Amino acid sequence: MRTYGQLFRTPEFTPIFAATCLQSAAATVIGLALATGVYARTGSPFLAAISMFGPSLAQMAGATLFLSAADRWPPRGAATGLALLTAALTALLALPGLPLGGMFAVLAAMGLAASISGGVRAGLLTDVVADAYLLGRSALNISNGVMQIAGFAAGSALVTVLSPAGTLLTGAGFHLVAAVVIRFGLARRAPRATGRPSVAATWLVNRKLWTIPGVRPVYAGLWIPNGLIVGCEALFVPFAPSGAGLLLAGSALGMLAGDVLAGRFLPPVWRRRLAPYLRLLLAVPYLPFALRPPLAVAGALAVLAAVGYCSTLLLQERLVELTPDENRGQALGLHSSGMLTVQAVCAALAGGLAELTSPATTITLLAAGSVAVTLLLAPALREPAPHEPTTRAAAH
């Protein structure tokens, strides 16, 4: 399978794609509505930011406590039930007079549900598209980027027309529709792993994954260089207050281009050859920011750097190759939750460093850190040549 057309002719991929689009749009409008409503109530930028990104921060807790459910629950039922649960929790957020403490408790529950949901969806994708995982993941990444852009635009209008509470209910409706799409669009499947999900089972599988040869550097490569560059992007507003929109749009454009490049046009042999350079591309274009380039140049550099995000796709493909089938949902869910957590930490780190230095200097420092981590991980992430035995084969 080499084209997106072939991908969408694959049975069950279209429902997964449609549900992902709906849930991405829902998360975007919900986050915008929450940030708007909390800022109006409190006047606190910090609380507004936490309300917008709170579920992402809670996902790592879910990944370390409950992620075994991603492989031990029937995938269709789990994905449907989690979408319904998220819809109900979102509707709770729209209740008038909900205390801030209660709101953050609901957000934490949404983050825990999202951590399991991400693992279930990733595992389902490997079941549906088999060896075309990278192409399928590329399509979902593109849909996520497009839905975020559309969701922010639509969310702004909805908040104005319907109020934050009305926008939250709209987001809940998106999750309900996603649940219907999943329930009636996907076939029933048995769980990939046996046994009941539990905290002990989650820890046991996480330890197992961590001991598979080659997995640790893959996780480090997925989390740290990427997270440091998200920290760079978090400083676009203080770096160029009047042009941050251009920089953010350029980054989104580059990311979409990279996903298409890696998913559609790079054959396996070129993916192996270019992977190290693509990981460096993610950071190197930000090094000249120390010179405070003009906005047009900075925008072009942001586009170029974001193409390097497709290196994440290549490492995800490597992770799928390394991990056993029965633990694949948990392995991919751990990647997603860890990535979001590291991104949030790096964004906070970027803000703190910028207070001490300047946005331009901090962007350059974070980019240099990303380059350094990429180079340190390079020997461990060297792809075996096609004739060499794979690590996964050795692990079995």
mmCIF file of C-alpha atoms in Angstrom:
data_model
loop_
_atom_site.group_PDB
_atom_site.id
_atom_site.type_symbol
_atom_site.label_atom_id
_atom_site.label_comp_id
_atom_site.label_asym_id
_atom_site.label_seq_id
_atom_site.Cartn_x
_atom_site.Cartn_y
_atom_site.Cartn_z
ATOM 1 C CA MET A 1 0.000 0.000 0.000
ATOM 2 C CA ARG A 2 1.650 3.204 -1.191
ATOM 3 C CA THR A 3 -1.078 5.819 -1.745
ATOM 4 C CA TYR A 4 -3.694 7.548 0.386
ATOM 5 C CA GLY A 5 -6.350 6.368 -2.064
ATOM 6 C CA GLN A 6 -5.430 2.757 -1.361
ATOM 7 C CA LEU A 7 -5.432 3.522 2.341
ATOM 8 C CA PHE A 8 -8.991 4.845 2.289
ATOM 9 C CA ARG A 9 -10.128 1.785 0.348
ATOM 10 C CA THR A 10 -8.932 -0.350 3.246
ATOM 11 C CA PRO A 11 -11.950 -1.616 5.212
ATOM 12 C CA GLU A 12 -12.418 0.200 8.543
ATOM 13 C CA PHE A 13 -9.767 2.872 7.990
ATOM 14 C CA THR A 14 -12.335 5.534 7.071
ATOM 15 C CA PRO A 15 -14.234 5.167 10.398
ATOM 16 C CA ILE A 16 -10.958 5.469 12.328
ATOM 17 C CA PHE A 17 -10.051 8.558 10.291
ATOM 18 C CA ALA A 18 -13.489 10.152 10.750
ATOM 19 C CA ALA A 19 -13.531 9.505 14.501
ATOM 20 C CA THR A 20 -10.018 10.921 14.851
ATOM 21 C CA CYS A 21 -11.044 14.080 12.986
ATOM 22 C CA LEU A 22 -14.091 14.537 15.203
ATOM 23 C CA GLN A 23 -12.146 14.023 18.418
ATOM 24 C CA SER A 24 -9.292 16.305 17.326
ATOM 25 C CA ALA A 25 -11.766 19.066 16.492
ATOM 26 C CA ALA A 26 -13.546 18.463 19.789
ATOM 27 C CA ALA A 27 -10.329 18.708 21.823
ATOM 28 C CA THR A 28 -9.441 21.978 20.089
ATOM 29 C CA VAL A 29 -12.758 23.743 20.623
ATOM 30 C CA ILE A 30 -13.009 22.416 24.195
ATOM 31 C CA GLY A 31 -9.544 23.704 25.078
ATOM 32 C CA LEU A 32 -10.267 27.116 23.587
ATOM 33 C CA ALA A 33 -13.623 27.365 25.362
ATOM 34 C CA LEU A 34 -12.088 26.383 28.701
ATOM 35 C CA ALA A 35 -9.221 28.847 28.418
ATOM 36 C CA THR A 36 -11.629 31.639 27.472
ATOM 37 C CA GLY A 37 -14.053 30.857 30.279
ATOM 38 C CA VAL A 38 -11.395 30.434 32.967
ATOM 39 C CA TYR A 39 -9.616 33.639 32.000
ATOM 40 C CA ALA A 40 -12.912 35.538 32.093
ATOM 41 C CA ARG A 41 -13.607 34.164 35.600
ATOM 42 C CA THR A 42 -10.154 34.524 37.126
ATOM 43 C CA GLY A 43 -8.084 36.924 34.997
ATOM 44 C CA SER A 44 -5.202 34.447 35.433
ATOM 45 C CA PRO A 45 -3.145 33.543 32.340
ATOM 46 C CA PHE A 46 -1.615 30.625 34.275
ATOM 47 C CA LEU A 47 -4.985 29.057 35.139
ATOM 48 C CA ALA A 48 -6.194 29.653 31.584
ATOM 49 C CA ALA A 49 -3.159 27.813 30.185
ATOM 50 C CA ILE A 50 -3.515 24.939 32.664
ATOM 51 C CA SER A 51 -7.200 24.573 31.802
ATOM 52 C CA MET A 52 -6.333 24.359 28.104
ATOM 53 C CA PHE A 53 -3.498 21.841 28.458
ATOM 54 C CA GLY A 54 -4.551 20.104 31.679
ATOM 55 C CA PRO A 55 -5.759 16.879 30.020
ATOM 56 C CA SER A 56 -2.426 16.541 28.223
ATOM 57 C CA LEU A 57 -0.549 16.853 31.515
ATOM 58 C CA ALA A 58 -2.723 14.149 33.086
ATOM 59 C CA GLN A 59 -2.059 11.666 30.301
ATOM 60 C CA MET A 60 1.275 10.500 31.709
ATOM 61 C CA ALA A 61 -0.455 9.491 34.929
ATOM 62 C CA GLY A 62 -2.863 7.425 32.857
ATOM 63 C CA ALA A 63 0.002 5.894 30.911
ATOM 64 C CA THR A 64 1.709 4.725 34.092
ATOM 65 C CA LEU A 65 -1.437 3.517 35.878
ATOM 66 C CA PHE A 66 -4.181 2.358 33.506
ATOM 67 C CA LEU A 67 -2.710 1.906 30.026
ATOM 68 C CA SER A 68 -2.869 -1.904 30.168
ATOM 69 C CA ALA A 69 -6.558 -1.480 29.311
ATOM 70 C CA ALA A 70 -5.549 -0.418 25.773
ATOM 71 C CA ASP A 71 -4.673 -4.043 24.944
ATOM 72 C CA ARG A 72 -6.909 -5.928 27.421
ATOM 73 C CA TRP A 73 -10.293 -4.414 26.553
ATOM 74 C CA PRO A 74 -12.096 -5.233 23.271
ATOM 75 C CA PRO A 75 -10.938 -2.356 21.010
ATOM 76 C CA ARG A 76 -14.297 -1.325 19.555
ATOM 77 C CA GLY A 77 -16.083 -1.348 22.895
ATOM 78 C CA ALA A 78 -13.218 0.464 24.617
ATOM 79 C CA ALA A 79 -12.989 3.193 21.971
ATOM 80 C CA THR A 80 -16.771 3.687 21.998
ATOM 81 C CA GLY A 81 -17.043 3.761 25.774
ATOM 82 C CA LEU A 82 -14.143 6.180 26.203
ATOM 83 C CA ALA A 83 -15.629 8.557 23.613
ATOM 84 C CA LEU A 84 -18.957 8.478 25.492
ATOM 85 C CA LEU A 85 -17.175 9.047 28.812
ATOM 86 C CA THR A 86 -15.290 12.037 27.385
ATOM 87 C CA ALA A 87 -18.549 13.469 26.055
ATOM 88 C CA ALA A 88 -20.147 13.154 29.505
ATOM 89 C CA LEU A 89 -17.144 14.741 31.252
ATOM 90 C CA THR A 90 -17.164 17.622 28.762
ATOM 91 C CA ALA A 91 -20.839 18.210 29.432
ATOM 92 C CA LEU A 92 -20.010 18.409 33.163
ATOM 93 C CA LEU A 93 -17.559 21.219 32.417
ATOM 94 C CA ALA A 94 -20.423 23.217 30.918
ATOM 95 C CA LEU A 95 -22.413 23.181 34.191
ATOM 96 C CA PRO A 96 -22.937 26.724 35.476
ATOM 97 C CA GLY A 97 -21.158 27.516 38.713
ATOM 98 C CA LEU A 98 -18.793 24.517 38.581
ATOM 99 C CA PRO A 99 -15.984 25.323 41.066
ATOM 100 C CA LEU A 100 -12.456 25.554 39.707
ATOM 101 C CA GLY A 101 -11.396 22.586 41.833
ATOM 102 C CA GLY A 102 -14.175 20.481 40.354
ATOM 103 C CA MET A 103 -13.276 21.638 36.854
ATOM 104 C CA PHE A 104 -9.648 20.572 37.243
ATOM 105 C CA ALA A 105 -10.749 17.206 38.658
ATOM 106 C CA VAL A 106 -12.877 16.656 35.547
ATOM 107 C CA LEU A 107 -9.936 17.675 33.357
ATOM 108 C CA ALA A 108 -7.728 15.143 35.130
ATOM 109 C CA ALA A 109 -10.315 12.419 34.459
ATOM 110 C CA MET A 110 -10.421 13.465 30.793
ATOM 111 C CA GLY A 111 -6.648 13.156 30.594
ATOM 112 C CA LEU A 112 -6.718 9.658 32.079
ATOM 113 C CA ALA A 113 -9.395 8.612 29.582
ATOM 114 C CA ALA A 114 -7.428 10.168 26.711
ATOM 115 C CA SER A 115 -4.299 8.210 27.608
ATOM 116 C CA ILE A 116 -6.171 4.910 27.265
ATOM 117 C CA SER A 117 -8.082 6.091 24.193
ATOM 118 C CA GLY A 118 -4.847 7.003 22.403
ATOM 119 C CA GLY A 119 -3.432 3.530 23.009
ATOM 120 C CA VAL A 120 -6.637 1.836 21.860
ATOM 121 C CA ARG A 121 -6.754 3.915 18.659
ATOM 122 C CA ALA A 122 -3.083 3.313 17.860
ATOM 123 C CA GLY A 123 -3.474 -0.415 18.385
ATOM 124 C CA LEU A 124 -6.569 -0.452 16.182
ATOM 125 C CA LEU A 125 -4.650 1.321 13.444
ATOM 126 C CA THR A 126 -1.987 -1.395 13.396
ATOM 127 C CA ASP A 127 -4.744 -4.020 13.188
ATOM 128 C CA VAL A 128 -6.550 -2.305 10.323
ATOM 129 C CA VAL A 129 -3.680 -1.196 8.071
ATOM 130 C CA ALA A 130 -1.112 -3.891 9.010
ATOM 131 C CA ASP A 131 2.225 -3.088 7.327
ATOM 132 C CA ALA A 132 1.045 0.336 6.110
ATOM 133 C CA TYR A 133 1.213 1.817 9.617
ATOM 134 C CA LEU A 134 3.411 4.760 8.616
ATOM 135 C CA LEU A 135 1.057 5.777 5.797
ATOM 136 C CA GLY A 136 -1.966 5.456 8.089
ATOM 137 C CA ARG A 137 -0.296 7.408 10.887
ATOM 138 C CA SER A 138 0.680 10.065 8.357
ATOM 139 C CA ALA A 139 -2.955 10.469 7.282
ATOM 140 C CA LEU A 140 -4.113 10.776 10.893
ATOM 141 C CA ASN A 141 -1.392 13.335 11.653
ATOM 142 C CA ILE A 142 -2.484 15.411 8.656
ATOM 143 C CA SER A 143 -6.103 15.230 9.780
ATOM 144 C CA ASN A 144 -5.089 16.287 13.287
ATOM 145 C CA GLY A 145 -3.231 19.337 11.980
ATOM 146 C CA VAL A 146 -6.095 20.364 9.715
ATOM 147 C CA MET A 147 -8.674 19.823 12.470
ATOM 148 C CA GLN A 148 -6.645 21.928 14.900
ATOM 149 C CA ILE A 149 -6.500 24.810 12.435
ATOM 150 C CA ALA A 150 -10.203 24.482 11.643
ATOM 151 C CA GLY A 151 -11.068 23.901 15.293
ATOM 152 C CA PHE A 152 -9.352 27.072 16.489
ATOM 153 C CA ALA A 153 -11.109 29.080 13.783
ATOM 154 C CA ALA A 154 -14.503 27.503 14.468
ATOM 155 C CA GLY A 155 -13.956 27.587 18.234
ATOM 156 C CA SER A 156 -13.359 31.321 18.207
ATOM 157 C CA ALA A 157 -16.634 31.833 16.370
ATOM 158 C CA LEU A 158 -18.522 29.411 18.619
ATOM 159 C CA VAL A 159 -17.277 31.068 21.805
ATOM 160 C CA THR A 160 -18.538 34.414 20.480
ATOM 161 C CA VAL A 161 -21.893 33.106 19.281
ATOM 162 C CA LEU A 162 -22.701 30.378 21.815
ATOM 163 C CA SER A 163 -20.601 31.341 24.882
ATOM 164 C CA PRO A 164 -17.904 29.056 26.370
ATOM 165 C CA ALA A 165 -20.546 26.739 27.879
ATOM 166 C CA GLY A 166 -22.295 26.333 24.540
ATOM 167 C CA THR A 167 -18.974 25.628 22.853
ATOM 168 C CA LEU A 168 -18.205 22.935 25.441
ATOM 169 C CA LEU A 169 -21.527 21.257 24.690
ATOM 170 C CA THR A 170 -20.701 21.396 20.989
ATOM 171 C CA GLY A 171 -17.402 19.630 21.729
ATOM 172 C CA ALA A 172 -19.297 17.011 23.735
ATOM 173 C CA GLY A 173 -21.521 16.502 20.685
ATOM 174 C CA PHE A 174 -18.455 15.847 18.525
ATOM 175 C CA HIS A 175 -17.351 13.107 20.932
ATOM 176 C CA LEU A 176 -20.846 11.573 20.834
ATOM 177 C CA VAL A 177 -20.797 11.445 17.037
ATOM 178 C CA ALA A 178 -17.312 9.896 17.172
ATOM 179 C CA ALA A 179 -18.661 7.183 19.485
ATOM 180 C CA VAL A 180 -21.420 6.375 16.983
ATOM 181 C CA VAL A 181 -18.922 6.242 14.100
ATOM 182 C CA ILE A 182 -16.673 3.855 16.025
ATOM 183 C CA ARG A 183 -19.506 1.605 17.197
ATOM 184 C CA PHE A 184 -21.083 1.109 13.790
ATOM 185 C CA GLY A 185 -18.013 1.520 11.571
ATOM 186 C CA LEU A 186 -15.617 -0.971 13.131
ATOM 187 C CA ALA A 187 -15.790 -4.737 13.464
ATOM 188 C CA ARG A 188 -15.751 -6.455 16.815
ATOM 189 C CA ARG A 189 -12.293 -7.724 17.793
ATOM 190 C CA ALA A 190 -10.957 -9.701 20.703
ATOM 191 C CA PRO A 191 -8.465 -7.974 23.017
ATOM 192 C CA ARG A 192 -4.828 -8.267 21.934
ATOM 193 C CA ALA A 193 -3.726 -9.425 25.396
ATOM 194 C CA THR A 194 -5.325 -11.633 28.025
ATOM 195 C CA GLY A 195 -6.001 -10.764 31.646
ATOM 196 C CA ARG A 196 -7.716 -7.921 33.421
ATOM 197 C CA PRO A 197 -6.349 -4.377 33.157
ATOM 198 C CA SER A 198 -4.880 -3.042 36.375
ATOM 199 C CA VAL A 199 -2.206 -0.746 37.717
ATOM 200 C CA ALA A 200 0.020 -3.778 38.355
ATOM 201 C CA ALA A 201 -0.489 -5.035 34.788
ATOM 202 C CA THR A 202 0.309 -1.574 33.387
ATOM 203 C CA TRP A 203 3.552 -1.382 35.367
ATOM 204 C CA LEU A 204 4.490 -4.936 34.396
ATOM 205 C CA VAL A 205 4.097 -4.275 30.662
ATOM 206 C CA ASN A 206 5.820 -0.884 30.899
ATOM 207 C CA ARG A 207 8.822 -2.584 32.515
ATOM 208 C CA LYS A 208 8.719 -5.267 29.838
ATOM 209 C CA LEU A 209 8.684 -2.656 27.075
ATOM 210 C CA TRP A 210 11.550 -0.803 28.728
ATOM 211 C CA THR A 211 13.742 -3.931 28.653
ATOM 212 C CA ILE A 212 13.265 -4.713 24.941
ATOM 213 C CA PRO A 213 16.577 -3.981 23.174
ATOM 214 C CA GLY A 214 16.382 -0.733 21.261
ATOM 215 C CA VAL A 215 13.140 0.575 22.788
ATOM 216 C CA ARG A 216 14.639 3.025 25.304
ATOM 217 C CA PRO A 217 16.505 5.140 22.731
ATOM 218 C CA VAL A 218 13.413 5.113 20.500
ATOM 219 C CA TYR A 219 11.297 6.545 23.305
ATOM 220 C CA ALA A 220 14.001 9.105 24.114
ATOM 221 C CA GLY A 221 14.174 10.073 20.435
ATOM 222 C CA LEU A 222 10.399 10.403 20.257
ATOM 223 C CA TRP A 223 10.101 12.541 23.386
ATOM 224 C CA ILE A 224 13.097 14.805 23.965
ATOM 225 C CA PRO A 225 14.192 16.400 20.641
ATOM 226 C CA ASN A 226 10.545 16.900 19.702
ATOM 227 C CA GLY A 227 9.668 18.362 23.107
ATOM 228 C CA LEU A 228 12.523 20.874 23.026
ATOM 229 C CA ILE A 229 11.349 22.178 19.646
ATOM 230 C CA VAL A 230 7.808 22.538 20.954
ATOM 231 C CA GLY A 231 9.437 24.724 23.616
ATOM 232 C CA CYS A 232 10.842 26.864 20.783
ATOM 233 C CA GLU A 233 7.375 27.203 19.280
ATOM 234 C CA ALA A 234 5.930 28.154 22.665
ATOM 235 C CA LEU A 235 8.028 31.342 22.449
ATOM 236 C CA PHE A 236 6.732 32.507 19.062
ATOM 237 C CA VAL A 237 4.430 35.075 20.673
ATOM 238 C CA PRO A 238 7.108 36.823 22.791
ATOM 239 C CA PHE A 239 9.630 36.472 19.937
ATOM 240 C CA ALA A 240 7.349 38.205 17.401
ATOM 241 C CA PRO A 241 4.164 39.513 19.054
ATOM 242 C CA SER A 242 2.719 40.848 15.811
ATOM 243 C CA GLY A 243 3.868 37.935 13.659
ATOM 244 C CA ALA A 244 3.365 34.892 15.868
ATOM 245 C CA GLY A 245 0.408 33.796 13.757
ATOM 246 C CA LEU A 246 2.648 33.642 10.683
ATOM 247 C CA LEU A 247 5.245 31.569 12.561
ATOM 248 C CA LEU A 248 2.616 29.176 13.923
ATOM 249 C CA ALA A 249 0.990 28.802 10.508
ATOM 250 C CA GLY A 250 4.395 28.153 8.948
ATOM 251 C CA SER A 251 5.123 25.466 11.505
ATOM 252 C CA ALA A 252 1.772 23.788 10.817
ATOM 253 C CA LEU A 253 2.421 23.940 7.065
ATOM 254 C CA GLY A 254 5.867 22.379 7.423
ATOM 255 C CA MET A 255 4.507 19.624 9.651
ATOM 256 C CA LEU A 256 1.842 18.711 7.097
ATOM 257 C CA ALA A 257 4.437 18.683 4.316
ATOM 258 C CA GLY A 258 6.692 16.397 6.337
ATOM 259 C CA ASP A 259 3.867 13.971 7.085
ATOM 260 C CA VAL A 260 3.029 13.705 3.382
ATOM 261 C CA LEU A 261 6.708 13.320 2.478
ATOM 262 C CA ALA A 262 7.374 10.504 4.932
ATOM 263 C CA GLY A 263 4.030 8.767 4.619
ATOM 264 C CA ARG A 264 3.557 8.898 0.875
ATOM 265 C CA PHE A 265 6.828 9.454 -0.967
ATOM 266 C CA LEU A 266 9.749 7.958 0.988
ATOM 267 C CA PRO A 267 10.304 4.247 0.324
ATOM 268 C CA PRO A 268 11.702 2.177 3.222
ATOM 269 C CA VAL A 269 15.331 2.371 2.071
ATOM 270 C CA TRP A 270 15.226 6.179 1.945
ATOM 271 C CA ARG A 271 13.453 6.346 5.285
ATOM 272 C CA ARG A 272 16.404 4.502 6.811
ATOM 273 C CA ARG A 273 18.945 6.743 5.100
ATOM 274 C CA LEU A 274 17.239 10.072 5.798
ATOM 275 C CA ALA A 275 15.941 9.431 9.318
ATOM 276 C CA PRO A 276 19.029 10.840 11.152
ATOM 277 C CA TYR A 277 19.072 13.965 8.978
ATOM 278 C CA LEU A 278 15.350 14.533 9.422
ATOM 279 C CA ARG A 279 15.793 14.412 13.204
ATOM 280 C CA LEU A 280 18.479 17.099 12.889
ATOM 281 C CA LEU A 281 16.314 19.142 10.512
ATOM 282 C CA LEU A 282 13.819 19.532 13.344
ATOM 283 C CA ALA A 283 16.243 21.732 15.292
ATOM 284 C CA VAL A 284 19.007 23.156 13.096
ATOM 285 C CA PRO A 285 16.862 25.873 11.422
ATOM 286 C CA TYR A 286 16.199 27.418 14.853
ATOM 287 C CA LEU A 287 19.886 28.003 15.614
ATOM 288 C CA PRO A 288 19.988 31.307 13.609
ATOM 289 C CA PHE A 289 17.194 32.725 15.806
ATOM 290 C CA ALA A 290 19.970 34.016 18.074
ATOM 291 C CA LEU A 291 20.573 36.638 15.347
ATOM 292 C CA ARG A 292 16.895 37.730 15.537
ATOM 293 C CA PRO A 293 16.151 37.234 11.827
ATOM 294 C CA PRO A 294 13.400 39.266 10.115
ATOM 295 C CA LEU A 295 9.908 37.816 10.353
ATOM 296 C CA ALA A 296 9.899 36.497 6.780
ATOM 297 C CA VAL A 297 13.174 34.643 7.326
ATOM 298 C CA ALA A 298 12.027 33.325 10.705
ATOM 299 C CA GLY A 299 8.801 32.076 9.096
ATOM 300 C CA ALA A 300 10.723 30.234 6.374
ATOM 301 C CA LEU A 301 12.987 28.666 8.991
ATOM 302 C CA ALA A 302 9.948 27.552 11.004
ATOM 303 C CA VAL A 303 8.457 25.878 7.915
ATOM 304 C CA LEU A 304 11.731 24.081 7.175
ATOM 305 C CA ALA A 305 12.194 22.921 10.760
ATOM 306 C CA ALA A 306 8.647 21.574 11.048
ATOM 307 C CA VAL A 307 9.234 19.266 8.086
ATOM 308 C CA GLY A 308 11.562 17.440 10.472
ATOM 309 C CA TYR A 309 8.615 16.431 12.648
ATOM 310 C CA CYS A 310 8.119 13.570 10.183
ATOM 311 C CA SER A 311 11.107 11.928 11.899
ATOM 312 C CA THR A 312 8.623 11.114 14.663
ATOM 313 C CA LEU A 313 6.673 9.019 12.167
ATOM 314 C CA LEU A 314 9.797 7.054 11.317
ATOM 315 C CA LEU A 315 10.518 6.373 14.980
ATOM 316 C CA GLN A 316 6.894 5.336 15.546
ATOM 317 C CA GLU A 317 7.304 2.826 12.744
ATOM 318 C CA ARG A 318 10.465 1.575 14.471
ATOM 319 C CA LEU A 319 8.577 1.240 17.764
ATOM 320 C CA VAL A 320 5.888 -0.860 16.071
ATOM 321 C CA GLU A 321 8.582 -3.150 14.664
ATOM 322 C CA LEU A 322 10.231 -3.582 18.068
ATOM 323 C CA THR A 323 7.218 -4.251 20.289
ATOM 324 C CA PRO A 324 5.180 -7.476 20.551
ATOM 325 C CA ASP A 325 1.709 -7.497 18.997
ATOM 326 C CA GLU A 326 -0.058 -8.079 22.323
ATOM 327 C CA ASN A 327 1.494 -4.941 23.862
ATOM 328 C CA ARG A 328 1.322 -2.637 20.848
ATOM 329 C CA GLY A 329 -1.538 -0.453 22.068
ATOM 330 C CA GLN A 330 0.200 0.172 25.381
ATOM 331 C CA ALA A 331 3.554 0.810 23.687
ATOM 332 C CA LEU A 332 2.097 3.436 21.349
ATOM 333 C CA GLY A 333 -0.070 4.928 24.089
ATOM 334 C CA LEU A 334 2.999 5.313 26.302
ATOM 335 C CA HIS A 335 4.755 7.120 23.456
ATOM 336 C CA SER A 336 1.850 9.523 22.959
ATOM 337 C CA SER A 337 1.386 10.296 26.653
ATOM 338 C CA GLY A 338 5.103 10.710 27.264
ATOM 339 C CA MET A 339 5.467 12.985 24.252
ATOM 340 C CA LEU A 340 2.660 15.289 25.387
ATOM 341 C CA THR A 341 4.075 15.431 28.917
ATOM 342 C CA VAL A 342 7.606 16.262 27.751
ATOM 343 C CA GLN A 343 6.227 18.904 25.402
ATOM 344 C CA ALA A 344 4.380 20.564 28.289
ATOM 345 C CA VAL A 345 7.495 20.438 30.485
ATOM 346 C CA CYS A 346 9.664 21.900 27.723
ATOM 347 C CA ALA A 347 7.151 24.675 27.087
ATOM 348 C CA ALA A 348 7.337 25.585 30.787
ATOM 349 C CA LEU A 349 11.144 25.372 30.668
ATOM 350 C CA ALA A 350 11.189 27.665 27.646
ATOM 351 C CA GLY A 351 9.087 30.248 29.444
ATOM 352 C CA GLY A 352 11.365 30.185 32.484
ATOM 353 C CA LEU A 353 14.556 30.514 30.430
ATOM 354 C CA ALA A 354 13.077 33.339 28.380
ATOM 355 C CA GLU A 355 12.407 35.260 31.593
ATOM 356 C CA LEU A 356 16.108 35.002 32.456
ATOM 357 C CA THR A 357 17.528 35.626 28.963
ATOM 358 C CA SER A 358 15.366 36.467 25.931
ATOM 359 C CA PRO A 359 12.997 34.557 23.628
ATOM 360 C CA ALA A 360 15.549 34.544 20.781
ATOM 361 C CA THR A 361 18.354 33.259 22.982
ATOM 362 C CA THR A 362 16.129 30.617 24.554
ATOM 363 C CA ILE A 363 14.945 29.333 21.163
ATOM 364 C CA THR A 364 18.568 28.926 20.127
ATOM 365 C CA LEU A 365 19.509 27.167 23.372
ATOM 366 C CA LEU A 366 16.607 24.721 23.115
ATOM 367 C CA ALA A 367 17.418 24.002 19.472
ATOM 368 C CA ALA A 368 21.065 23.365 20.387
ATOM 369 C CA GLY A 369 19.882 21.007 23.123
ATOM 370 C CA SER A 370 17.724 19.144 20.612
ATOM 371 C CA VAL A 371 20.685 18.783 18.238
ATOM 372 C CA ALA A 372 22.870 17.508 21.090
ATOM 373 C CA VAL A 373 20.320 14.886 22.188
ATOM 374 C CA THR A 374 19.813 13.755 18.585
ATOM 375 C CA LEU A 375 23.557 13.292 18.098
ATOM 376 C CA LEU A 376 23.925 11.432 21.410
ATOM 377 C CA LEU A 377 21.108 9.051 20.454
ATOM 378 C CA ALA A 378 22.318 8.533 16.877
ATOM 379 C CA PRO A 379 24.444 5.382 17.502
ATOM 380 C CA ALA A 380 21.629 3.650 19.391
ATOM 381 C CA LEU A 381 19.070 4.604 16.740
ATOM 382 C CA ARG A 382 21.116 3.437 13.763
ATOM 383 C CA GLU A 383 18.747 1.521 11.493
ATOM 384 C CA PRO A 384 19.978 -1.978 10.601
ATOM 385 C CA ALA A 385 20.659 -2.542 6.944
ATOM 386 C CA PRO A 386 18.067 -4.701 5.172
ATOM 387 C CA HIS A 387 20.341 -7.789 5.322
ATOM 388 C CA GLU A 388 21.043 -7.387 9.057
ATOM 389 C CA PRO A 389 18.912 -9.192 11.641
ATOM 390 C CA THR A 390 16.394 -6.872 13.253
ATOM 391 C CA THR A 391 16.347 -6.137 16.949
ATOM 392 C CA ARG A 392 12.795 -7.422 17.182
ATOM 393 C CA ALA A 393 13.806 -10.778 15.803
ATOM 394 C CA ALA A 394 16.578 -10.952 18.373
ATOM 395 C CA ALA A 395 14.146 -9.986 21.114
ATOM 396 C CA HIS A 396 11.920 -12.912 20.251
#
